[in-house]
Coordinates of C-alpha atoms in Angstrom, one line a residue:
Chain A
M1 CA 0.0 0.0 0.0
H2 CA 1.4 3.3 -1.1
L3 CA 0.8 6.3 1.0
A4 CA 1.5 9.8 -0.5
I5 CA 1.7 12.9 1.6
R6 CA 0.2 15.8 -0.2
A7 CA 1.1 19.3 0.6
P8 CA -1.8 21.4 1.7
P9 CA -3.3 23.8 -0.9
P10 CA -2.1 27.4 -0.6
T11 CA -4.4 29.5 1.5
L12 CA -5.3 33.1 1.2
Y13 CA -3.0 33.9 4.0
D14 CA 0.0 32.4 2.1
M15 CA -0.9 34.4 -0.9
E16 CA -1.0 37.6 1.1
S17 CA 2.3 36.8 2.7
F18 CA 3.7 36.2 -0.7
F19 CA 2.6 39.6 -2.0
A20 CA 3.7 41.3 1.2
R21 CA 7.1 39.7 1.0
Y22 CA 7.7 40.4 -2.7
R23 CA 5.7 43.6 -3.0
N24 CA 8.6 45.8 -4.2
P25 CA 9.9 43.4 -6.9
L26 CA 6.3 42.8 -8.0
V27 CA 5.6 46.5 -8.4
L28 CA 8.9 46.9 -10.2
L29 CA 8.0 44.1 -12.6
A30 CA 4.5 45.5 -13.2
L31 CA 5.9 49.0 -13.9
L32 CA 8.5 47.6 -16.3
V33 CA 5.9 45.4 -18.1
V34 CA 3.6 48.4 -18.5
Q35 CA 6.3 50.5 -20.0
I36 CA 7.6 47.8 -22.3
I37 CA 4.1 47.3 -23.6
G38 CA 3.9 51.0 -24.2
L39 CA 7.1 50.9 -26.1
A40 CA 5.9 48.0 -28.2
V41 CA 2.9 50.0 -29.2
Q42 CA 5.0 53.0 -30.3
V43 CA 7.6 51.1 -32.3
H44 CA 6.8 49.2 -35.4
R45 CA 8.9 46.9 -37.6
T46 CA 9.8 48.1 -41.1
D47 CA 12.0 46.8 -43.9
S48 CA 15.4 48.5 -44.1
S49 CA 16.5 48.9 -47.6
H50 CA 20.3 49.0 -47.1
A51 CA 20.5 46.2 -44.6
G52 CA 18.1 43.9 -46.4
S53 CA 16.5 42.8 -43.2
A54 CA 13.6 43.8 -41.2
R55 CA 14.4 46.3 -38.5
A56 CA 12.4 48.2 -36.0
S57 CA 11.9 51.9 -36.4
L58 CA 10.1 54.5 -34.4
D59 CA 6.8 55.6 -35.8
T60 CA 7.3 59.3 -36.5
R61 CA 3.6 59.9 -36.2
D62 CA 2.9 59.7 -32.5
G63 CA -0.4 58.3 -31.3
S64 CA -2.9 60.5 -29.5
G65 CA -1.8 59.3 -26.1
V66 CA 1.9 59.8 -26.7
R67 CA 1.3 63.2 -28.3
L68 CA -0.8 64.2 -25.3
I69 CA 2.1 63.3 -22.9
R70 CA 4.6 65.2 -25.1
L71 CA 2.2 68.2 -25.1
W72 CA 2.1 68.1 -21.3
A73 CA 5.9 67.9 -21.0
N74 CA 6.2 70.7 -23.5
S75 CA 3.6 72.8 -21.7
L76 CA 5.5 72.3 -18.5
V77 CA 8.9 73.2 -19.9
S78 CA 8.3 75.8 -22.6
P79 CA 6.9 78.6 -20.5
P80 CA 9.9 78.7 -18.0
E81 CA 12.3 78.3 -21.0
R82 CA 10.6 81.2 -22.7
L83 CA 10.8 83.2 -19.5
I84 CA 14.5 82.5 -19.2
H85 CA 15.0 83.3 -22.8
A86 CA 13.1 86.5 -22.5
S87 CA 15.0 87.6 -19.5
G88 CA 17.9 88.2 -21.8
M89 CA 20.9 87.0 -19.9
G90 CA 19.6 83.9 -18.3
I91 CA 20.9 82.0 -15.4
A92 CA 24.6 82.4 -16.4
G93 CA 24.3 86.1 -16.5
A94 CA 22.4 86.3 -13.3
W95 CA 25.0 84.2 -11.6
Q96 CA 27.8 86.4 -12.9
N97 CA 26.0 89.5 -11.8
Y98 CA 25.5 88.0 -8.4
L99 CA 29.2 87.4 -8.0
D100 CA 30.0 90.9 -9.1
L101 CA 27.5 92.3 -6.7
R102 CA 28.9 90.5 -3.8
H103 CA 32.5 91.5 -4.6
V104 CA 31.8 95.2 -5.0
R105 CA 29.3 95.6 -2.2
Q106 CA 32.2 95.3 0.3
Q107 CA 33.8 98.5 -1.0
N108 CA 30.9 100.8 -1.7
Q109 CA 27.4 99.7 -2.0
D110 CA 26.0 102.8 -3.7
L111 CA 28.8 103.0 -6.2
Q112 CA 28.5 99.3 -6.8
K113 CA 24.8 99.6 -7.6
T114 CA 25.5 102.2 -10.2
I115 CA 28.4 100.3 -11.7
D116 CA 26.3 97.1 -11.7
R117 CA 23.4 98.8 -13.3
M118 CA 25.7 100.2 -16.0
R119 CA 27.3 96.8 -16.5
L120 CA 23.9 95.2 -16.8
E121 CA 22.8 97.8 -19.2
Q122 CA 26.1 97.5 -21.1
A123 CA 25.8 93.7 -21.2
A124 CA 22.2 94.0 -22.2
L125 CA 23.0 96.5 -24.9
L126 CA 25.9 94.4 -26.1
E127 CA 23.7 91.4 -26.2
D128 CA 21.0 93.4 -28.0
A129 CA 23.6 94.6 -30.4
R130 CA 24.8 91.1 -31.1
Q131 CA 21.3 89.9 -31.5
G132 CA 20.6 92.8 -33.7
Q133 CA 23.5 91.9 -35.9
R134 CA 22.4 88.3 -36.1
L135 CA 18.8 89.3 -36.9
Q136 CA 20.0 91.8 -39.5
A137 CA 22.0 89.1 -41.2
L138 CA 19.1 86.8 -41.0
L139 CA 16.8 89.5 -42.4
Q140 CA 19.1 90.1 -45.3
F141 CA 19.2 86.5 -46.1
Q142 CA 15.4 86.2 -45.7
E143 CA 14.8 89.1 -48.1
K144 CA 17.0 87.7 -50.8
Y145 CA 15.9 84.1 -50.3
I146 CA 13.4 82.9 -52.9
Y147 CA 11.3 80.8 -50.5
K148 CA 8.9 82.1 -47.9
T149 CA 10.4 81.8 -44.4
M150 CA 9.6 82.6 -40.8
A151 CA 12.2 83.6 -38.3
A152 CA 12.1 81.8 -34.9
Q153 CA 14.3 81.5 -31.8
I154 CA 15.6 78.5 -30.1
I155 CA 14.3 78.3 -26.5
G156 CA 15.3 74.8 -25.4
T157 CA 16.7 71.3 -26.1
S158 CA 15.8 67.7 -25.4
G159 CA 18.3 67.6 -22.6
S160 CA 19.6 64.3 -23.9
N161 CA 22.8 63.6 -25.8
Q162 CA 21.0 60.7 -27.6
S163 CA 18.3 63.0 -28.9
H164 CA 19.4 66.0 -30.9
V165 CA 16.3 68.1 -31.0
V166 CA 15.6 71.8 -30.1
Y167 CA 12.5 73.7 -29.5
L168 CA 11.4 76.9 -31.3
D169 CA 9.4 79.7 -29.8
K170 CA 6.8 79.5 -32.6
G171 CA 4.2 76.8 -33.3
S172 CA 1.1 76.0 -35.2
S173 CA -0.5 79.3 -34.2
E174 CA 2.2 81.1 -36.1
G175 CA 1.8 78.9 -39.1
L176 CA 4.4 76.2 -38.6
A177 CA 3.7 72.6 -39.6
R178 CA 5.4 69.2 -39.5
D179 CA 8.2 68.5 -42.0
M180 CA 9.1 72.1 -42.6
A181 CA 12.7 72.7 -43.3
V182 CA 14.7 74.7 -40.7
I183 CA 17.7 76.6 -42.0
T184 CA 20.1 79.4 -41.2
P185 CA 22.0 81.6 -43.6
D186 CA 25.0 79.3 -43.1
G187 CA 23.2 76.1 -43.9
I188 CA 20.5 73.6 -43.1
V189 CA 19.6 72.9 -39.4
G190 CA 16.9 70.2 -39.5
K191 CA 13.2 69.8 -39.9
V192 CA 10.1 70.4 -37.8
R193 CA 9.2 67.1 -36.2
E194 CA 6.4 68.1 -33.8
V195 CA 4.3 71.2 -33.6
Y196 CA 2.5 72.5 -30.6
P197 CA 0.3 75.6 -30.3
H198 CA 3.2 78.0 -29.4
S199 CA 6.3 76.0 -29.8
A200 CA 7.7 73.4 -32.2
Q201 CA 10.2 70.5 -31.9
V202 CA 13.0 70.5 -34.5
L203 CA 15.0 67.4 -35.3
L204 CA 18.5 68.4 -36.1
I205 CA 20.5 66.9 -38.9
N206 CA 23.0 65.4 -36.5
D207 CA 20.4 63.2 -34.8
Q208 CA 20.7 59.5 -35.5
T209 CA 17.1 59.3 -36.7
S210 CA 17.3 62.2 -39.1
G211 CA 17.6 61.8 -42.8
A212 CA 18.2 64.2 -45.7
G213 CA 19.2 63.7 -49.3
V214 CA 22.6 65.4 -50.0
I215 CA 25.0 65.6 -52.9
L216 CA 28.7 66.3 -52.9
E217 CA 29.3 69.5 -54.9
T218 CA 32.3 68.4 -57.0
T219 CA 32.0 64.6 -57.4
R220 CA 28.2 64.8 -57.6
I221 CA 27.9 61.7 -55.4
R222 CA 24.6 61.4 -53.7
G223 CA 24.0 60.0 -50.2
I224 CA 21.8 60.2 -47.1
L225 CA 22.7 62.5 -44.3
R226 CA 22.2 61.4 -40.7
G227 CA 23.9 61.8 -37.3
N228 CA 26.3 59.5 -35.6
A229 CA 26.9 58.7 -31.9
S230 CA 29.2 61.7 -31.4
G231 CA 26.6 64.1 -32.7
Q232 CA 28.3 64.7 -36.0
P233 CA 26.4 64.6 -39.3
Q234 CA 27.6 62.0 -41.7
I235 CA 26.7 60.7 -45.2
V236 CA 26.0 57.0 -45.2
G237 CA 25.3 54.4 -47.8
I238 CA 27.8 55.5 -50.5
M239 CA 30.4 53.3 -52.2
S240 CA 34.1 53.8 -51.5
D241 CA 35.4 56.5 -53.7
N242 CA 38.9 58.0 -53.7
R243 CA 37.7 61.2 -55.2
I244 CA 36.0 62.3 -52.0
K245 CA 38.5 64.6 -50.2
P246 CA 38.2 66.6 -47.0
G247 CA 37.0 70.1 -47.6
E248 CA 34.6 69.3 -50.4
K249 CA 31.3 71.1 -50.0
V250 CA 28.1 69.2 -49.5
L251 CA 24.7 70.5 -50.7
T252 CA 21.1 69.4 -50.3
A253 CA 20.0 67.2 -53.2
G254 CA 16.4 68.2 -53.1
G255 CA 14.9 64.7 -53.4
D256 CA 13.6 64.4 -49.8
E257 CA 10.7 66.8 -50.3
I258 CA 11.8 68.8 -47.3
F259 CA 14.9 70.7 -48.2
P260 CA 15.1 72.6 -51.5
R261 CA 18.1 71.6 -53.5
G262 CA 21.3 73.5 -53.4
L263 CA 21.3 74.6 -49.8
P264 CA 24.7 74.3 -48.0
V265 CA 25.0 71.4 -45.6
G266 CA 28.6 71.5 -44.7
E267 CA 32.0 70.2 -45.9
V268 CA 33.7 66.9 -45.7
A269 CA 35.8 66.6 -42.5
K270 CA 37.0 63.0 -43.0
V271 CA 36.2 59.8 -44.7
V272 CA 35.9 56.5 -42.6
R273 CA 35.2 53.0 -43.6
D274 CA 31.7 51.7 -42.8
P275 CA 32.2 49.3 -40.0
E276 CA 29.3 47.1 -41.1
R277 CA 29.9 47.0 -44.8
D278 CA 33.3 46.6 -46.4
S279 CA 32.8 48.4 -49.7
F280 CA 31.0 51.4 -48.2
I281 CA 32.3 54.5 -46.5
D282 CA 30.9 57.1 -44.1
V283 CA 31.7 60.7 -44.8
I284 CA 31.9 62.7 -41.7
L285 CA 30.8 66.3 -42.2
K286 CA 31.6 69.6 -40.5
P287 CA 28.1 71.2 -40.6
A288 CA 27.8 74.6 -42.2
A289 CA 25.4 75.8 -39.5
Q290 CA 26.6 75.9 -35.9
L291 CA 24.3 73.3 -34.6
D292 CA 25.4 73.5 -31.0
R293 CA 25.2 77.3 -30.9
L294 CA 21.9 78.1 -32.5
D295 CA 20.0 81.2 -31.6
E296 CA 17.8 82.3 -34.5
V297 CA 16.7 80.1 -37.4
L298 CA 14.5 80.4 -40.4
V299 CA 11.6 78.0 -41.1
L300 CA 10.6 77.4 -44.7
T301 CA 6.9 77.9 -44.5
S302 CA 6.3 77.6 -48.2
V303 CA 8.3 76.0 -51.0
E304 CA 6.7 78.2 -53.6
P305 CA 9.4 80.4 -55.0
R306 CA 9.2 84.0 -53.9
F307 CA 11.2 86.3 -56.2
P308 CA 12.2 89.9 -55.6
P309 CA 10.3 92.7 -57.4
D310 CA 12.9 93.3 -60.2
Q311 CA 13.0 89.6 -60.9
Q312 CA 9.2 89.4 -60.9
Q313 CA 9.2 92.3 -63.5
D314 CA 11.7 90.4 -65.6
M315 CA 9.6 87.3 -65.4
A316 CA 6.4 89.3 -66.3
T317 CA 8.2 90.8 -69.4
S318 CA 9.4 87.3 -70.3
E319 CA 5.9 86.0 -70.0
E320 CA 4.5 88.8 -72.2
L321 CA 7.0 88.1 -74.9
K322 CA 6.4 84.4 -74.6
G323 CA 2.6 85.2 -74.9
A324 CA 3.1 87.2 -78.1
E325 CA 5.1 84.3 -79.5
V326 CA 2.4 81.9 -78.5
E327 CA -0.3 84.1 -80.2
Q328 CA 1.8 84.2 -83.4
E329 CA 2.1 80.5 -83.4
K330 CA -1.6 80.1 -82.9
A331 CA -2.3 82.4 -85.8
Q332 CA 0.0 80.4 -88.0
K333 CA -1.6 77.2 -87.0
K334 CA -5.0 78.5 -87.7
A335 CA -4.0 79.7 -91.1
S336 CA -2.5 76.3 -92.0
E337 CA -5.7 74.6 -90.8
I338 CA -7.8 76.9 -93.1
M339 CA -5.5 76.1 -96.0
A340 CA -5.8 72.4 -95.3
E341 CA -9.6 72.6 -95.3
R342 CA -9.7 74.4 -98.7
L343 CA -7.2 72.0 -100.4
P344 CA -8.3 68.5 -101.4
G345 CA -7.3 66.0 -98.9
L346 CA -6.4 62.4 -99.1
I347 CA -8.7 61.6 -96.3
D348 CA -12.4 61.9 -96.8
P349 CA -14.2 62.3 -93.4
N350 CA -17.4 61.0 -94.9
L351 CA -16.0 57.6 -95.9
P352 CA -15.2 54.6 -93.7
T353 CA -11.6 53.8 -93.0
D354 CA -11.4 50.8 -95.5
Q355 CA -12.8 52.9 -98.3
Q356 CA -10.5 55.9 -97.9
P357 CA -8.6 56.9 -101.0
L358 CA -5.4 56.2 -99.2
N359 CA -6.3 52.5 -98.8
D360 CA -7.4 52.1 -102.4
S361 CA -5.0 49.7 -104.2
T362 CA -6.4 50.2 -107.7
P363 CA -4.4 52.2 -110.2
P364 CA -5.0 55.9 -109.7
N365 CA -6.1 56.4 -113.3
P366 CA -7.8 53.3 -114.8
I367 CA -8.2 53.2 -118.6
G368 CA -11.9 52.7 -118.4
S369 CA -12.4 56.0 -116.7
Q370 CA -10.0 57.9 -118.8
P371 CA -11.3 61.3 -119.4
Q372 CA -12.2 62.1 -123.0
P373 CA -10.3 65.0 -124.6
L374 CA -12.4 67.8 -125.9
H375 CA -10.4 68.1 -129.1
P376 CA -8.7 64.9 -129.9
D377 CA -5.6 65.1 -132.0
R378 CA -3.0 62.8 -133.3
F379 CA -1.5 62.5 -129.9
T380 CA -4.7 61.3 -128.4
P381 CA -4.4 57.6 -127.4
G382 CA -6.4 55.5 -129.7
D383 CA -6.5 58.0 -132.5
T384 CA -6.4 56.3 -136.0
T385 CA -7.5 59.2 -138.1
G386 CA -4.2 60.8 -138.4
S387 CA -3.4 64.3 -137.8
P388 CA -5.9 67.0 -137.8
Q389 CA -4.2 68.5 -140.8
S390 CA -5.1 65.4 -143.0
A391 CA -8.8 65.6 -142.1
P392 CA -11.1 67.6 -144.4
A393 CA -12.0 71.0 -143.2
G394 CA -15.0 71.1 -141.1
Q395 CA -14.8 67.4 -140.4
S396 CA -13.8 66.6 -137.0
A397 CA -11.9 63.5 -136.1
P398 CA -14.0 60.6 -135.1
A399 CA -14.3 60.0 -131.5
P400 CA -12.3 57.0 -130.3
A401 CA -14.2 53.9 -129.6
P402 CA -14.8 53.1 -126.0
A403 CA -11.9 51.3 -124.6
T404 CA -13.3 47.9 -123.6
G405 CA -10.0 46.1 -124.2
P406 CA -6.5 46.6 -125.1
Q407 CA -6.2 48.9 -127.9
K408 CA -3.7 48.8 -130.7
S409 CA -2.0 52.1 -130.9
T410 CA -1.2 53.5 -134.3
P411 CA 2.1 55.2 -134.7
P412 CA 1.6 58.8 -135.7
R413 CA 2.0 59.8 -139.2
R414 CA 5.1 61.7 -140.0
N415 CA 4.6 65.0 -141.7
P416 CA 6.3 65.4 -145.0
Chain B
M1 CA 32.2 52.0 3.7
S2 CA 29.9 51.7 6.7
V3 CA 27.4 49.0 6.0
L4 CA 24.4 48.8 8.4
T5 CA 22.9 45.6 9.7
T6 CA 19.3 44.6 9.2
D7 CA 18.5 45.5 12.8
T8 CA 19.7 49.1 12.4
R9 CA 17.8 49.6 9.2
R10 CA 14.6 50.6 11.0
D11 CA 16.6 53.2 12.9
L12 CA 17.3 55.1 9.8
E13 CA 15.4 58.3 9.4
I14 CA 12.7 58.4 6.8
R15 CA 12.8 61.9 5.5
R16 CA 9.7 63.8 4.6
Y17 CA 9.4 66.7 2.2
P18 CA 6.6 69.1 1.6
L19 CA 4.4 68.6 -1.4
F20 CA 5.8 71.6 -3.3
A21 CA 9.3 70.0 -3.1
Y22 CA 7.9 66.9 -4.9
V23 CA 6.5 69.2 -7.6
L24 CA 8.9 72.1 -7.9
V25 CA 12.2 70.2 -7.7
P26 CA 11.5 67.8 -10.5
L27 CA 10.0 70.6 -12.6
L28 CA 13.0 72.7 -12.1
A29 CA 15.2 69.8 -13.0
L30 CA 13.2 69.1 -16.1
V31 CA 13.5 72.8 -17.2
L32 CA 17.2 73.0 -16.5
Q33 CA 17.8 69.7 -18.2
A34 CA 16.2 71.0 -21.3
W35 CA 17.7 74.5 -21.1
L36 CA 21.2 74.1 -19.9
P37 CA 22.5 72.1 -22.9
R38 CA 21.7 75.0 -25.0
V39 CA 24.2 77.1 -23.0
L40 CA 26.8 74.4 -22.3
G41 CA 26.5 72.7 -25.7
R42 CA 28.2 69.3 -25.8
F43 CA 29.6 69.8 -22.3
A44 CA 26.2 69.2 -20.7
W45 CA 27.5 66.1 -18.9
F46 CA 24.7 65.5 -16.4
D47 CA 21.3 64.1 -15.9
L48 CA 19.4 66.2 -13.4
L49 CA 16.3 64.0 -13.4
L50 CA 18.4 61.0 -12.4
I51 CA 19.9 63.0 -9.5
V52 CA 16.4 64.0 -8.4
T53 CA 15.2 60.4 -8.6
V54 CA 18.0 59.1 -6.6
F55 CA 17.7 61.9 -4.0
F56 CA 14.0 61.2 -3.3
A57 CA 14.5 57.5 -3.4
L58 CA 17.3 57.7 -0.8
G59 CA 15.4 60.1 1.3
R60 CA 12.2 58.3 1.4
R61 CA 13.8 54.9 1.5
S62 CA 10.7 53.5 -0.3
P63 CA 11.4 51.5 -3.4
I64 CA 7.8 51.9 -4.6
Q65 CA 8.0 55.7 -4.3
G66 CA 11.4 55.7 -5.9
M67 CA 10.2 53.6 -8.8
L68 CA 7.1 55.8 -9.4
M69 CA 9.1 59.0 -9.2
G70 CA 11.8 57.6 -11.5
G71 CA 9.2 56.3 -14.0
I72 CA 7.2 59.5 -14.2
L73 CA 10.3 61.7 -14.5
G74 CA 11.8 59.3 -17.1
I75 CA 8.6 59.4 -19.2
F76 CA 8.6 63.2 -19.1
Q77 CA 12.2 63.2 -20.1
D78 CA 11.4 61.0 -23.0
A79 CA 8.5 63.3 -24.0
L80 CA 11.0 66.1 -24.7
T81 CA 13.0 63.9 -27.0
N82 CA 12.1 62.4 -30.4
H83 CA 12.3 58.9 -29.0
A84 CA 9.6 56.6 -27.8
L85 CA 8.1 57.2 -24.4
G86 CA 9.3 54.7 -21.8
I87 CA 13.0 54.3 -22.6
N88 CA 14.2 56.7 -19.9
G89 CA 11.1 55.7 -17.9
I90 CA 12.3 52.1 -17.6
A91 CA 15.9 53.1 -16.8
K92 CA 14.9 55.5 -14.1
T93 CA 12.3 53.1 -12.7
V94 CA 15.1 50.6 -12.1
V95 CA 17.4 53.3 -10.8
G96 CA 14.7 54.5 -8.3
Y97 CA 14.2 50.9 -7.1
L98 CA 17.9 50.3 -6.7
A99 CA 18.6 53.6 -5.0
A100 CA 15.8 53.0 -2.4
S101 CA 16.9 49.4 -1.9
V102 CA 20.5 50.3 -1.4
G103 CA 19.6 53.3 0.7
V104 CA 18.0 51.0 3.3
R105 CA 21.1 48.9 3.6
I106 CA 24.0 51.4 3.6
D107 CA 24.7 54.8 5.1
V108 CA 24.4 57.2 2.2
E109 CA 25.2 60.3 4.3
N110 CA 28.9 59.6 3.6
F111 CA 30.0 61.8 0.7
T112 CA 32.2 59.1 -0.8
I113 CA 29.4 56.6 -0.8
R114 CA 27.1 59.1 -2.4
L115 CA 29.7 59.9 -5.0
A116 CA 30.2 56.2 -5.8
L117 CA 26.4 55.4 -5.6
I118 CA 25.5 58.2 -8.1
F119 CA 28.3 57.2 -10.4
L120 CA 27.3 53.6 -10.5
L121 CA 23.6 54.3 -10.8
S122 CA 24.3 56.7 -13.7
L123 CA 26.2 53.9 -15.5
V124 CA 23.4 51.5 -14.8
S125 CA 20.9 54.0 -16.2
S126 CA 22.9 54.4 -19.4
A127 CA 23.3 50.7 -19.7
I128 CA 19.6 50.1 -19.3
Y129 CA 18.8 52.9 -21.8
I130 CA 21.1 51.3 -24.4
F131 CA 19.8 47.8 -23.7
V132 CA 16.2 48.9 -24.2
V133 CA 16.9 50.8 -27.4
R134 CA 19.1 48.2 -29.0
V135 CA 17.8 44.9 -27.7
L136 CA 14.2 45.4 -26.8
L137 CA 13.3 47.8 -29.5
G138 CA 15.9 46.7 -32.1
L139 CA 16.7 50.3 -33.0
E140 CA 19.9 51.5 -34.4
L141 CA 21.7 53.6 -31.8
D142 CA 25.4 54.2 -31.6
S143 CA 26.7 54.9 -28.1
N144 CA 29.7 56.6 -26.8
W145 CA 30.8 55.2 -23.4
I146 CA 33.3 57.9 -22.8
F147 CA 30.5 60.3 -22.8
E148 CA 28.5 58.2 -20.4
I149 CA 31.4 58.1 -18.0
Y150 CA 31.8 61.8 -18.2
K151 CA 28.0 62.1 -17.5
A152 CA 28.3 59.8 -14.5
L153 CA 31.1 61.9 -13.1
G154 CA 29.1 65.1 -13.7
N155 CA 26.1 63.6 -11.9
S156 CA 28.2 62.7 -8.9
L157 CA 29.7 66.2 -8.6
I158 CA 26.3 67.8 -9.0
A159 CA 24.8 65.4 -6.4
L160 CA 27.5 66.3 -3.9
V161 CA 26.5 70.0 -4.2
S162 CA 22.8 69.7 -4.6
F163 CA 21.9 67.0 -2.0
P164 CA 22.7 69.3 1.0
L165 CA 20.8 72.1 -0.7
L166 CA 17.8 69.8 -1.3
D167 CA 18.0 68.5 2.2
R168 CA 16.9 72.0 3.4
F169 CA 13.4 71.2 2.1
Q170 CA 13.2 68.4 4.6
S171 CA 10.2 68.6 6.9
R172 CA 11.0 68.6 10.6
D173 CA 8.4 66.8 12.7

């Protein structure tokens, strides 16, 4: 007889003690699982063309929940950043002024106040002057640039070295939208990734998730621009080529539907071998725009060309001349059509296609339908009467018999 | 390193902070984290939200509160980037849990221990971040470990200065 000792079933008390004992790890596990599920919802798997294998990529179009959280974070951070930016000097300036105040107050407080006020004013004026110079340069560029742009100021960053994004002080209320190009007079900066009512997130060209079509100015080699781990923009996906040398300028290629072609991107800093693919190289660029010291930028709000007045006048004159030429061509065409209507054509619009004269294979002038001459003479085919001179006066030559068969032609009589 | 026994764990003081400290300090950290890199450029070697997470986790000595604080701050940090929400959230959730768990067992009042703790937790946070991005999500992300070490050092130095300042918010019962 076999006796088995069974363990008692777990009671409610045991379960409670289990949860009480492992409460913290269980909460940690739950939080991690929830966040991992949230990540899985946001990331989808796509086919990568260059690798040839399916890889995950972040969906650039955030869901409503994700967008709401981003909006909350932006609403929390943007107003203080805007305040700091509007204060002019910011925390660094305030700290410097605080140190100055402490030092001079020991000597003479009243004098120090005056000096500090003047220093502040001077610093503020200097900062204003610098900002004025930058804005003036920006305005000059904006005026001569053929696309419609909007000036904006950088008010913040992502705060992460893995995410190279900055925030603008303008948003959808000012007319900004996703995927608008952001540039400076020096070169391209990035594109608008997310738009909020009064601010916008810009993805810089040195971010690892960015992408822009570029072309090397001299060698005309095209590639895709993206950032690397060090925050440097690099061109990836191009074959090894000895012609690419440091210093060569790089321009936008215009095929990405974001940046117009021909904008400066930077210049080649160095060429390194692609660690993953042997025959490919990575071209590290020195960006034309100072991406780590951006203050004011321009956002391309419209890609419709906007020409200055003198060019617009030239274009209008050109259009007028072109219009006159077109009118002349139309008149010539109309005249030729009238001529074609009056002249006999080879195509009869009233006949079906198989009965058109062009499709007729019979000889163009059959004997049976040969027109009869009004005054037959000795040259008339079928004439046997001889020359008109041999006929008696007042007697006309007999009319030739109707040609029902081959006729025997008579050689003409020779005159004596 | 002075390691406490299990019996003396309960003797440790659980610090309490007013509500505004739980709101303003993380908010200030979030704003500064977003704004200072614009001034410092590529020398912004710090993660203020991680420092705040560790500070409250050590002070409260509650792993659950540390996890919640770290998770929320991490998600808000992610919300300012172009990355998916939850990458920093996972990293800081784990950091909050570890900080509170370690804070119960060792004396974190010692400056050297604080320095080492923040340094290690920063590296752990970076490692989890890269693990989540590369392994869990399968995204392409190049990393620079020299920068992560610089950031861990920066976090340690900032924590040395900021922890005594933040302790002034402590409520005295």
